Coordinates of C-alpha atoms in Angstrom, one line a residue:
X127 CA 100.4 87.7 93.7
X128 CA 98.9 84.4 92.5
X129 CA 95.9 86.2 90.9
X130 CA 95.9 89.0 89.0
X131 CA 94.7 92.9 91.2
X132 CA 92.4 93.9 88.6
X133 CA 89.9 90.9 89.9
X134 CA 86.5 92.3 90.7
X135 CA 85.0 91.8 94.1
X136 CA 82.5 89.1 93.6
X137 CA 79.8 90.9 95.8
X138 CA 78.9 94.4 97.4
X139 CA 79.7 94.7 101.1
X140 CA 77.0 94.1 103.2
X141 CA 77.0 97.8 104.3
X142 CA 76.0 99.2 101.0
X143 CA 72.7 100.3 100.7
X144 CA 69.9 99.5 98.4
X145 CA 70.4 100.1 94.8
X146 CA 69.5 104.1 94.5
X147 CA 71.8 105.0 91.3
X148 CA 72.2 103.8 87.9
X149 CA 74.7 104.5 85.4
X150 CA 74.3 106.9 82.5
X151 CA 77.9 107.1 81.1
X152 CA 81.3 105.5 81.1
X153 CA 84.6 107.1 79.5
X154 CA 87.2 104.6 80.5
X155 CA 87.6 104.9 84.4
X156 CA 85.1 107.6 84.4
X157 CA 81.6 106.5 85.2
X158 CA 78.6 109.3 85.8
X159 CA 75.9 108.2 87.8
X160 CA 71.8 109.3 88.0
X161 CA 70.0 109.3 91.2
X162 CA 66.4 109.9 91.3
X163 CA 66.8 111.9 94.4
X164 CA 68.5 115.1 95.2
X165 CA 70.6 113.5 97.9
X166 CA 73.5 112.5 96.5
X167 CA 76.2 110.7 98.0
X168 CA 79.2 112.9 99.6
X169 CA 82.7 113.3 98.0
X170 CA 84.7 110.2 98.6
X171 CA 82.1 107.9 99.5
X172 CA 81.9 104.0 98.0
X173 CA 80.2 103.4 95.2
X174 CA 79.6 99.7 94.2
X175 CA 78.4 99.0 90.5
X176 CA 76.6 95.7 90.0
X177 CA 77.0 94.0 86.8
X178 CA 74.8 91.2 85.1
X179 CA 77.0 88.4 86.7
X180 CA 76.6 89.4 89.5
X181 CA 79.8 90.6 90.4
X182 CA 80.6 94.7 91.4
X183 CA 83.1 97.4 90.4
X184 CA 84.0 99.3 93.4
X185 CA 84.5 103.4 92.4
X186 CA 84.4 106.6 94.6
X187 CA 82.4 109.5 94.0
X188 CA 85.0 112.7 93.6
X189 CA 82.5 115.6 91.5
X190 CA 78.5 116.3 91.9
X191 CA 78.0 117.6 88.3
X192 CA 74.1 118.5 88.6
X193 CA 71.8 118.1 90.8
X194 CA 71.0 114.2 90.5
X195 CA 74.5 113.4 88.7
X196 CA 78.0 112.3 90.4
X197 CA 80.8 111.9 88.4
X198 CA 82.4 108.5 89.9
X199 CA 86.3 107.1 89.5
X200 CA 86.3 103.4 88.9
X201 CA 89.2 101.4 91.1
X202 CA 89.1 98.7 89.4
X203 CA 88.7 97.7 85.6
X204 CA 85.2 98.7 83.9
X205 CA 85.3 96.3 80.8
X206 CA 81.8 94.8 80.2
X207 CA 80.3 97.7 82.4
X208 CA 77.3 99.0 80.2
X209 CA 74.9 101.8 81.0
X210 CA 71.7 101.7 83.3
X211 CA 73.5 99.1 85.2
X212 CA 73.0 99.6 88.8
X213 CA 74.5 101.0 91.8
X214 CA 74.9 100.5 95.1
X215 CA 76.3 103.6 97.9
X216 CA 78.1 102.6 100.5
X217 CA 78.1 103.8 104.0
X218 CA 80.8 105.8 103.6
X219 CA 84.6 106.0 102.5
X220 CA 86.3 103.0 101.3
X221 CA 86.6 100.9 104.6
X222 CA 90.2 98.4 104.4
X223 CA 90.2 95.5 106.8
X224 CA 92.9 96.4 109.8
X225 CA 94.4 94.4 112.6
X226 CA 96.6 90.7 113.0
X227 CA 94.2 89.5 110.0
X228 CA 96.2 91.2 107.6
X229 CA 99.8 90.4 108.5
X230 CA 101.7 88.9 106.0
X231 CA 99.0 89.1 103.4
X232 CA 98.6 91.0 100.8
X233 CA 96.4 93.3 99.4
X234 CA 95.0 95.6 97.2
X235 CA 93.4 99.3 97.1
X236 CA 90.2 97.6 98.5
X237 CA 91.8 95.5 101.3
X238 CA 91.3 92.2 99.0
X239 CA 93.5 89.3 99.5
X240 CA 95.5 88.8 96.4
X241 CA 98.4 85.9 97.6
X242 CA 96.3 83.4 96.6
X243 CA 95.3 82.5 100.3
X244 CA 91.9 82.5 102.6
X245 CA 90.2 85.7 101.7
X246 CA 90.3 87.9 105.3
X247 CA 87.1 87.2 107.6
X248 CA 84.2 89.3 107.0
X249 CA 84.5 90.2 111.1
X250 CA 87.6 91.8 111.0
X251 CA 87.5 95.5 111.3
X252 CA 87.8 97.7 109.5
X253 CA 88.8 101.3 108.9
X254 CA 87.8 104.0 106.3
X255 CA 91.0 105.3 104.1
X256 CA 90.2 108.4 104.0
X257 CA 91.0 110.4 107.9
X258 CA 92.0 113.7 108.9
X259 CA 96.2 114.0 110.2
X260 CA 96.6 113.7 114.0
X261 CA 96.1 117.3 115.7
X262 CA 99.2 119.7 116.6
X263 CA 99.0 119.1 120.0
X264 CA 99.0 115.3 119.7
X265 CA 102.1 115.0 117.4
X266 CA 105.9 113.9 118.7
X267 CA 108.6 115.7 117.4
X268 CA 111.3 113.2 115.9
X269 CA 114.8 113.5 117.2
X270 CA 115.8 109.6 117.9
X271 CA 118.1 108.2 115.4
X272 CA 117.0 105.3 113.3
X273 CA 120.2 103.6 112.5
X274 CA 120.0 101.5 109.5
X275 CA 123.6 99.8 109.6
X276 CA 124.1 101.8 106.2
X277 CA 127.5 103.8 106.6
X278 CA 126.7 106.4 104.4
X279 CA 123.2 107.0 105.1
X280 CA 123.9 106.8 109.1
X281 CA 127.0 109.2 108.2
X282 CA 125.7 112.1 105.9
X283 CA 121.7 111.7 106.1
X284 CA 120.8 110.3 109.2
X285 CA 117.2 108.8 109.9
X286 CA 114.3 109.9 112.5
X287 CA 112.8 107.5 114.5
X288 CA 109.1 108.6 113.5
X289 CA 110.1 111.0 110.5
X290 CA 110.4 110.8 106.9
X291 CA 112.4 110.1 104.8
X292 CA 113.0 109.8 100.6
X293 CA 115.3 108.6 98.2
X294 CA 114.9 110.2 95.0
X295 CA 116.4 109.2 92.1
X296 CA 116.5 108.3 88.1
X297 CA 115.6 105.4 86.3
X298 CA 118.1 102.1 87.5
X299 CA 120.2 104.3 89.9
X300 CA 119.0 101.9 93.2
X301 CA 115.7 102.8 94.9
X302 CA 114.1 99.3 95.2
X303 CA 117.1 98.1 96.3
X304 CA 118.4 100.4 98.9
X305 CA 114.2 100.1 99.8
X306 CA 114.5 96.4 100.3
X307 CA 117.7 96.5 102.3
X308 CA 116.2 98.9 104.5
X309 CA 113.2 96.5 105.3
X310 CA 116.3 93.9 105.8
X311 CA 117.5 96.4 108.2
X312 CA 114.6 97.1 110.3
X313 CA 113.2 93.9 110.6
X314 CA 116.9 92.3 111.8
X315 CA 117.1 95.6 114.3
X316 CA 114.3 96.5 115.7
X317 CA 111.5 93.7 115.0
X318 CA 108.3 95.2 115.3
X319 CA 106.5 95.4 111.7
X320 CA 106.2 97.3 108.7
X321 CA 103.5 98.1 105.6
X322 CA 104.8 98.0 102.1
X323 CA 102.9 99.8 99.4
X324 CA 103.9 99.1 96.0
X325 CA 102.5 102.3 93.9
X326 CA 102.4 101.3 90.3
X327 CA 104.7 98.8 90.8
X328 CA 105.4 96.0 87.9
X329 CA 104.5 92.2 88.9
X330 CA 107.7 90.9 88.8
X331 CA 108.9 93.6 91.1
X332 CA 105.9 91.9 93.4
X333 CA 106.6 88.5 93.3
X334 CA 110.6 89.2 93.9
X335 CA 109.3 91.2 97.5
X336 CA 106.8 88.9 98.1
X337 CA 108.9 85.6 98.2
X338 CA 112.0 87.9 99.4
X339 CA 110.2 88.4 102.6
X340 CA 109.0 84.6 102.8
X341 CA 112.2 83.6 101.8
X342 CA 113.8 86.0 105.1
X343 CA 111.0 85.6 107.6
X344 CA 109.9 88.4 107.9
X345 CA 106.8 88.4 106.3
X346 CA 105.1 87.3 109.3
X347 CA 105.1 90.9 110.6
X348 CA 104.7 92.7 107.3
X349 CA 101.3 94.2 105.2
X350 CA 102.7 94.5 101.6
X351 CA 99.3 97.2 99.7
X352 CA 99.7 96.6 95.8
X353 CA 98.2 98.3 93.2
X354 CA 100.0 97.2 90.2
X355 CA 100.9 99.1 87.2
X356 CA 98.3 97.6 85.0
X357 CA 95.5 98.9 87.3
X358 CA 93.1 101.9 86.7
X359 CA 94.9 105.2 87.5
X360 CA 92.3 105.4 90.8
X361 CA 94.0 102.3 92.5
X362 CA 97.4 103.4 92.0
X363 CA 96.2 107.0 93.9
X364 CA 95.1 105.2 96.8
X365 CA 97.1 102.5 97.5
X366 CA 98.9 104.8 99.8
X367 CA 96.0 105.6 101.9
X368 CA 94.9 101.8 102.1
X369 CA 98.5 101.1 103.7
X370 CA 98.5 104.5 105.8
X371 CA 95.8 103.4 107.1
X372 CA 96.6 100.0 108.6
X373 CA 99.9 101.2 109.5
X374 CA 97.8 104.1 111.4
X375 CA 96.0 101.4 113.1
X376 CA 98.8 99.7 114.9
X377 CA 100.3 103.1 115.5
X378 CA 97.2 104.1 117.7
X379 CA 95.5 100.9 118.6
X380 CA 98.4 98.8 119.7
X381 CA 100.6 101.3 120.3
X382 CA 103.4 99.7 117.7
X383 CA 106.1 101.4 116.1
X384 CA 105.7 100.7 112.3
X385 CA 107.7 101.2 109.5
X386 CA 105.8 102.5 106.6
X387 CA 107.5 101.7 103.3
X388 CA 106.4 103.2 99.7
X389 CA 107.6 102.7 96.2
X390 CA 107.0 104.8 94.2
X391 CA 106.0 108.0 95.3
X392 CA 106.0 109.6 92.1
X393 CA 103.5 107.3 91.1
X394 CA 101.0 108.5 93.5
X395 CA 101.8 111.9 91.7
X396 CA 101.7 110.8 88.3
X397 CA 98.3 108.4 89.1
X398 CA 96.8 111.7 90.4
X399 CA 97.7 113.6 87.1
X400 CA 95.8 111.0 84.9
X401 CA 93.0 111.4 87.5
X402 CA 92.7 115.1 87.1
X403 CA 92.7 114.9 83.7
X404 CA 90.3 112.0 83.0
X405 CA 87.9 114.0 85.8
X406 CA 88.4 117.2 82.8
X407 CA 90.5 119.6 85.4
X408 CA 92.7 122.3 83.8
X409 CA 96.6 120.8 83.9
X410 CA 98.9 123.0 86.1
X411 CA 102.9 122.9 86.0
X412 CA 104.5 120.5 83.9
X413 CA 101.1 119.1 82.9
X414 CA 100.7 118.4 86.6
X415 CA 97.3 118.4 88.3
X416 CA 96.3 121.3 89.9
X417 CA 95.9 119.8 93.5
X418 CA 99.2 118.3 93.7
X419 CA 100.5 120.0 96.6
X420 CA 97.5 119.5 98.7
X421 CA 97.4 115.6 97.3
X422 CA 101.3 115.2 98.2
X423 CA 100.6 117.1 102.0
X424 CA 97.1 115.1 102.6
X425 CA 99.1 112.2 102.4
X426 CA 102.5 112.9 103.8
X427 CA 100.8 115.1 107.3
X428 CA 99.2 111.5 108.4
X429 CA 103.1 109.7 108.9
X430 CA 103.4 111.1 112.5
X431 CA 104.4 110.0 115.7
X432 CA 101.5 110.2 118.6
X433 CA 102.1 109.5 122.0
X434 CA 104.7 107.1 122.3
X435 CA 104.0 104.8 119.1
X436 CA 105.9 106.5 115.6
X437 CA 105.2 105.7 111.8
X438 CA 108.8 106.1 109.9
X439 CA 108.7 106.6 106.3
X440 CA 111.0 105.2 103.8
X441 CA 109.6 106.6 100.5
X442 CA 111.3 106.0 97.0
X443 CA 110.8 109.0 94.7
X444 CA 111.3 108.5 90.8
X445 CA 113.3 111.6 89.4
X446 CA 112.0 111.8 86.2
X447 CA 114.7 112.5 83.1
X448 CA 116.6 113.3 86.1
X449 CA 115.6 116.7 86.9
X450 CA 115.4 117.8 90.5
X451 CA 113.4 120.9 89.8
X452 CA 110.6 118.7 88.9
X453 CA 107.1 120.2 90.5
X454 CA 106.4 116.8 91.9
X455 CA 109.9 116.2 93.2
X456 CA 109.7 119.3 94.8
X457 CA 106.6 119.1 96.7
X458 CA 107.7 115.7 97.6
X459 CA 111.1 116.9 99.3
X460 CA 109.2 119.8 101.2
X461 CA 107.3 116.9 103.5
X462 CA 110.8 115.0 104.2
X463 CA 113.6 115.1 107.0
X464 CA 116.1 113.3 105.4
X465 CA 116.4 113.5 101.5
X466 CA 118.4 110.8 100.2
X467 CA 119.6 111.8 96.7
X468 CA 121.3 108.8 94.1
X469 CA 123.7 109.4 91.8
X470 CA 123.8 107.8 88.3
X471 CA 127.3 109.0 87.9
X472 CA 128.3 107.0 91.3
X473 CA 125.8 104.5 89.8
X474 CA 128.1 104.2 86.5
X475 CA 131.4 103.6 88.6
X476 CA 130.0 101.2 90.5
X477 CA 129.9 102.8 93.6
X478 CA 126.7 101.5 95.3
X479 CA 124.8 102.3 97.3
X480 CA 124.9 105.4 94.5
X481 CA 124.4 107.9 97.0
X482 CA 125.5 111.3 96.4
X483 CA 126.9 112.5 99.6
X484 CA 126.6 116.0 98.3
X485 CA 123.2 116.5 97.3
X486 CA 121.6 114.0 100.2
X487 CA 120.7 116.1 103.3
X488 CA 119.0 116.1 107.2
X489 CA 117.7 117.8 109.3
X490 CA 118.8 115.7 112.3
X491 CA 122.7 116.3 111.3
X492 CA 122.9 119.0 113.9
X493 CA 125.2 118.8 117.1
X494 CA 122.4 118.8 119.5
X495 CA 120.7 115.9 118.0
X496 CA 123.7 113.7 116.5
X497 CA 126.6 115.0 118.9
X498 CA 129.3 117.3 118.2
X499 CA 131.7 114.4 116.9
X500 CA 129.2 112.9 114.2
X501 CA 128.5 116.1 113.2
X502 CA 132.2 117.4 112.9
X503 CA 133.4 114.1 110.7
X504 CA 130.4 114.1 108.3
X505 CA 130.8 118.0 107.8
X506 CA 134.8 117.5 107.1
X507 CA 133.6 114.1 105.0
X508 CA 131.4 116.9 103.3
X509 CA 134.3 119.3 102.7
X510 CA 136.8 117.1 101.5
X511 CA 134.5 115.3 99.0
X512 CA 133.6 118.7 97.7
X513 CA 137.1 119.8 97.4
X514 CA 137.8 116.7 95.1
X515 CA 134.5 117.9 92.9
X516 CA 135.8 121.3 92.5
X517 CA 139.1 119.9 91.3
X518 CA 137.8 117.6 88.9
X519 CA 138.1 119.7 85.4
X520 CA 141.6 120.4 86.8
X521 CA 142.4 116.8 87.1
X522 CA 140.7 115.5 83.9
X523 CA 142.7 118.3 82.0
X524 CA 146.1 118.1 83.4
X525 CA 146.0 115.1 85.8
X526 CA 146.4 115.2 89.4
X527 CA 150.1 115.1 89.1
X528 CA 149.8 119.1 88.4
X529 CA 147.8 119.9 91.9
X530 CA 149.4 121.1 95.0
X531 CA 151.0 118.5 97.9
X532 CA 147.6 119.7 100.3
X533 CA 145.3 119.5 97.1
X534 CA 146.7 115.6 96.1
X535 CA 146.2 114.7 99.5
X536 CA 142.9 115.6 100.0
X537 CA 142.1 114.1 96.8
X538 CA 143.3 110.8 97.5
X539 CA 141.6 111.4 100.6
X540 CA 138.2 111.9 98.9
X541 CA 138.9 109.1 97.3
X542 CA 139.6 106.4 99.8
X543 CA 136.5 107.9 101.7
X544 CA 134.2 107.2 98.5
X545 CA 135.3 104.0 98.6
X546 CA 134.8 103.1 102.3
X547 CA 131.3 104.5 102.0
X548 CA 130.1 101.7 99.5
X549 CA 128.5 98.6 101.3
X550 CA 127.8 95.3 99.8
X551 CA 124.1 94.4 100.8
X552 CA 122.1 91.5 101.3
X553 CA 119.1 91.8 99.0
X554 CA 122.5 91.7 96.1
X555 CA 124.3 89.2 97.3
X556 CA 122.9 86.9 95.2
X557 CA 124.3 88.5 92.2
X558 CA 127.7 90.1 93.6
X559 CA 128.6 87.3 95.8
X560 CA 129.8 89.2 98.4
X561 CA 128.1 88.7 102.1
X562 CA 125.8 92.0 103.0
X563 CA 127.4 94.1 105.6
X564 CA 126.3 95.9 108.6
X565 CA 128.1 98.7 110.5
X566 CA 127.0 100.3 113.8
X567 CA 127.4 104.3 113.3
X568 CA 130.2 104.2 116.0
X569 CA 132.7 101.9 113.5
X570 CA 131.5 104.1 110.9
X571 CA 132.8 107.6 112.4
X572 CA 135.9 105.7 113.8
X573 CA 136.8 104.6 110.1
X574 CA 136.4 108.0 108.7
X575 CA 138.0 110.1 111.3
X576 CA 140.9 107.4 110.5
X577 CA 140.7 108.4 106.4
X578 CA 140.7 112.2 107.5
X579 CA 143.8 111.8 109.7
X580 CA 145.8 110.3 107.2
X581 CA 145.9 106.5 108.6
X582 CA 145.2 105.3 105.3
X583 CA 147.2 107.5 103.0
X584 CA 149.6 104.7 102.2
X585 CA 147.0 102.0 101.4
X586 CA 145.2 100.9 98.2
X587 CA 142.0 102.2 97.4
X588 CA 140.6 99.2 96.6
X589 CA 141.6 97.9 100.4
X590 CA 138.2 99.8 101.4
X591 CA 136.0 98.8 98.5
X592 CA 133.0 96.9 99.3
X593 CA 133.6 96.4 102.8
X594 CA 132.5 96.7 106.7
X595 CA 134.3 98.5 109.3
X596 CA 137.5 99.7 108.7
X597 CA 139.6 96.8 110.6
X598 CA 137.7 94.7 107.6
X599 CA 139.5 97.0 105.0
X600 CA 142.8 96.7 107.4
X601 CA 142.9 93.1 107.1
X602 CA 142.6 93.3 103.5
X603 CA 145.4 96.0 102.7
X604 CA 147.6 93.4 105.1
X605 CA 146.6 90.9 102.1
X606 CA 147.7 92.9 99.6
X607 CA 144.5 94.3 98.5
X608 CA 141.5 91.6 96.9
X609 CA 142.2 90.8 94.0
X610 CA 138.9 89.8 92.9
X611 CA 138.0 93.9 93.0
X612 CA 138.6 94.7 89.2
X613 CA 141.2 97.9 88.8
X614 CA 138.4 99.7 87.2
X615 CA 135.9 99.3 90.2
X616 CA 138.7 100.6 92.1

């Protein structure tokens, strides 16, 4: 990110047609144009404004006001744009450059270069952002498992190969991280490549993901989509479409499986909301805009699998002031198979990743699709775990001295299985010191099934803090415990 996103494109496309507009007003990102003709340009289409420098402003028609008047939204900064200046309709939709040009660049909402590198050849083709889902009939249901190495996220919420799947969550509770570690994940597992959008996203967070992924190697086979948080409200709404859409390119074209990564969802949300109002629409729930569902399921019906080539979607979702019964939360967690739900109480004791086994849920934790064993340990890892939660006000008013023999023991039970589902991770192990671990699902269910037998009754809890498999955390009780795990973490 070498140069800032809100850089103007220096010239119109070559497919934009003569100058048959000019501009009679501007209200921040909201530019009304004249034509002199009664054909005026469909909803969505291009619209390029020229300036005296000879530089354009790239917007998209979204309202016919009158007859000869289209109410434009500018994607990109409109400083020093004046009225009567001229403009330019394009052929259609915003068009993003596709294909092996674009891997391991990045771009913005327009399919610009922004890394500071060779700008993408004007040959390359290219595809229009805005396209209709797959039909019905040509869509693949997701039942393969995407394992991700994550014990608790393979446990409790597993993945679809081809689905979707979110992780919603507060302020600082873990979402860029658990995102990164996912693309970690993938890209050691399964190869293949993967599309980053960065909705709203701060440009610190994009320099840390950009050199990350140099820094890992797998930028190579990655497309990171930016459209920064300093950007007009119309970039940050489709920057998800721009990365959809290359993503949807390999999926049909080469027949790839791609990973499709976004953060932040709510963003896309909350960029729509500042559209709707700047384009004078009556606010719905919450202040939200009144097309938010249809927004949300425009975007989310298009992540599909289609013949034998998927699109799996990893999507962080803010949780704003932490309420779940947000409108744009919900709508969200309608589209998704696996709903991944962080805790900022796990968050506080340092039990990362913060996920609360509880609340997180999927569809694919069903006998027929995981197996009857998976399913039987993660739904006793469920009941014992909720056990502990309904004691809680017991034990923090007389102390778990006072509970039954059963009751302490599946407490301390609960316990030691909190504590075997953290994971140290390799995007943190800068900071924690501690080398990123990986567990197959098999070691996982193994190491619980041990917990919920009673293997482990006798050993410290901080034995299976922070670590791998189970023979890891067996190795470490037969040390006595580490000592450099603080009594507190524990």
């Amino acid at each position: 990110m070498a140069e800032s996103t809100t850089c103007r494109n220096t010239a119109a496309p070559a497919a934009a047609l003569a100058a048959s507009g000019r501009v009679s007003a501007v209200r921040g990102a909201v530019v009304d144009v004249v034509f002199d003709t009664h054909e005026l340009p469909p909803i969505d289409t291009a619209l390029w404004i020229m300036l005296l420098d000879g530089t354009s402003i790239l917007a998209e028609a979204q309202a016919h006001t009158s007859e000869r008047t289209v109410r434009a939204l500018a994607l990109q900064a409109t400083a020093g744009l004046v009225r009567g200046a001229a403009v330019r309709v394009g052929a259609g939709p915003i068009e993003v450059p596709v294909g092996d040009a674009v891997l391991g660049r990045l771009l913005d909402v327009a399919g610009v270069t922004r890394d500071g590198g060779e700008p993408v050849p004007a040959a390359v083709e290219r595809r229009p952002i805005h396209r209709a889902a797959p039909p019905l009939l040509a869509q693949r249901g997701a039942t393969r498992l995407f394992e991700t190495g994550i014990k608790i996220v393979d446990l409790l919420t597993p993945l679809a190969h081809g689905g979707k799947a979110a992780m919603f969550g507060g302020a600082g509770v873990g979402k860029t991280v658990l995102v990164m570690e996912l693309i970690h994940a993938m890209a050691a597992r399964y190869g293949g490549m993967s599309v980053f959008a960065g909705v709203g996203e701060r440009s610190r967070e994009g320099h840390e993901m950009l050199s990350d992924m140099r820094g890992s190697g797998v930028l190579p086979g990655a497309v990171l989509v930016y459209g920064q948080m300093n950007e007009p409200p119309g970039a940050r709404w489709r920057v998800p479409l721009t990365a959809l859409t290359i993503a949807e390119y390999f999926r049909d074209e080469r027949g790839q499986n791609v990973l499709l990564l976004m953060d932040n969802v709510f963003r896309f949300v909350q960029a729509g909301a500042e559209v709707s109002g700047l384009l004078g629409r009556m606010p719905s729930r919450v202040g939200y805009q009144p097309t938010l569902a249809s927004e949300v399921a425009a975007l989310q019906e298009r992540i599909v699998s289609v013949g034998n080539a998927a699109v799996t979607a990893i999507e962080a979702v803010y949780v704003p002031a932490d309420d779940f019964t947000d409108p744009a939360v919900t709508t969200i967690a309608s589209h998704v198979d696996s709903m991944i739900v962080l805790s900022r109480a796990l968050a506080a004791e340092g039990m990362y990743p913060a996920i609360d086994p509880l609340g997180s849920s999927s569809i694919l934790l069903d006998p027929l699709v995981v197996g009857a064993e998976h399913a039987a340990v993660a739904n006793e890892v469920r009941r014992v775990l909720e056990h502990q939660r309904e004691l809680q006000d017991v034990i923090a008013l007389l102390g778990i001295e006072e509970l039954g023999v059963d009751d302490r023991r599946a407490v301390q039970r609960a316990r030691r299985l909190q504590r075997f589902l953290t994971q140290p991770f390799a995007v943190t192990e800068a900071f924690s010191g501690q080398p990123c671990r990986t567990v197959a699902l098999a070691d996982t269910i193994a190491g619980c099934q041990a917990i919920l037998g009673g293997e482990c009754d006798d050993w410290q809890e901080r034995s299976l803090f922070m670590v791998g498999a189970l023979d890891e955390a067996r190795a470490k009780e037969a040390r006595g415990g580490s000592a450099g795990v603080s009594a507190a973490a524990a």
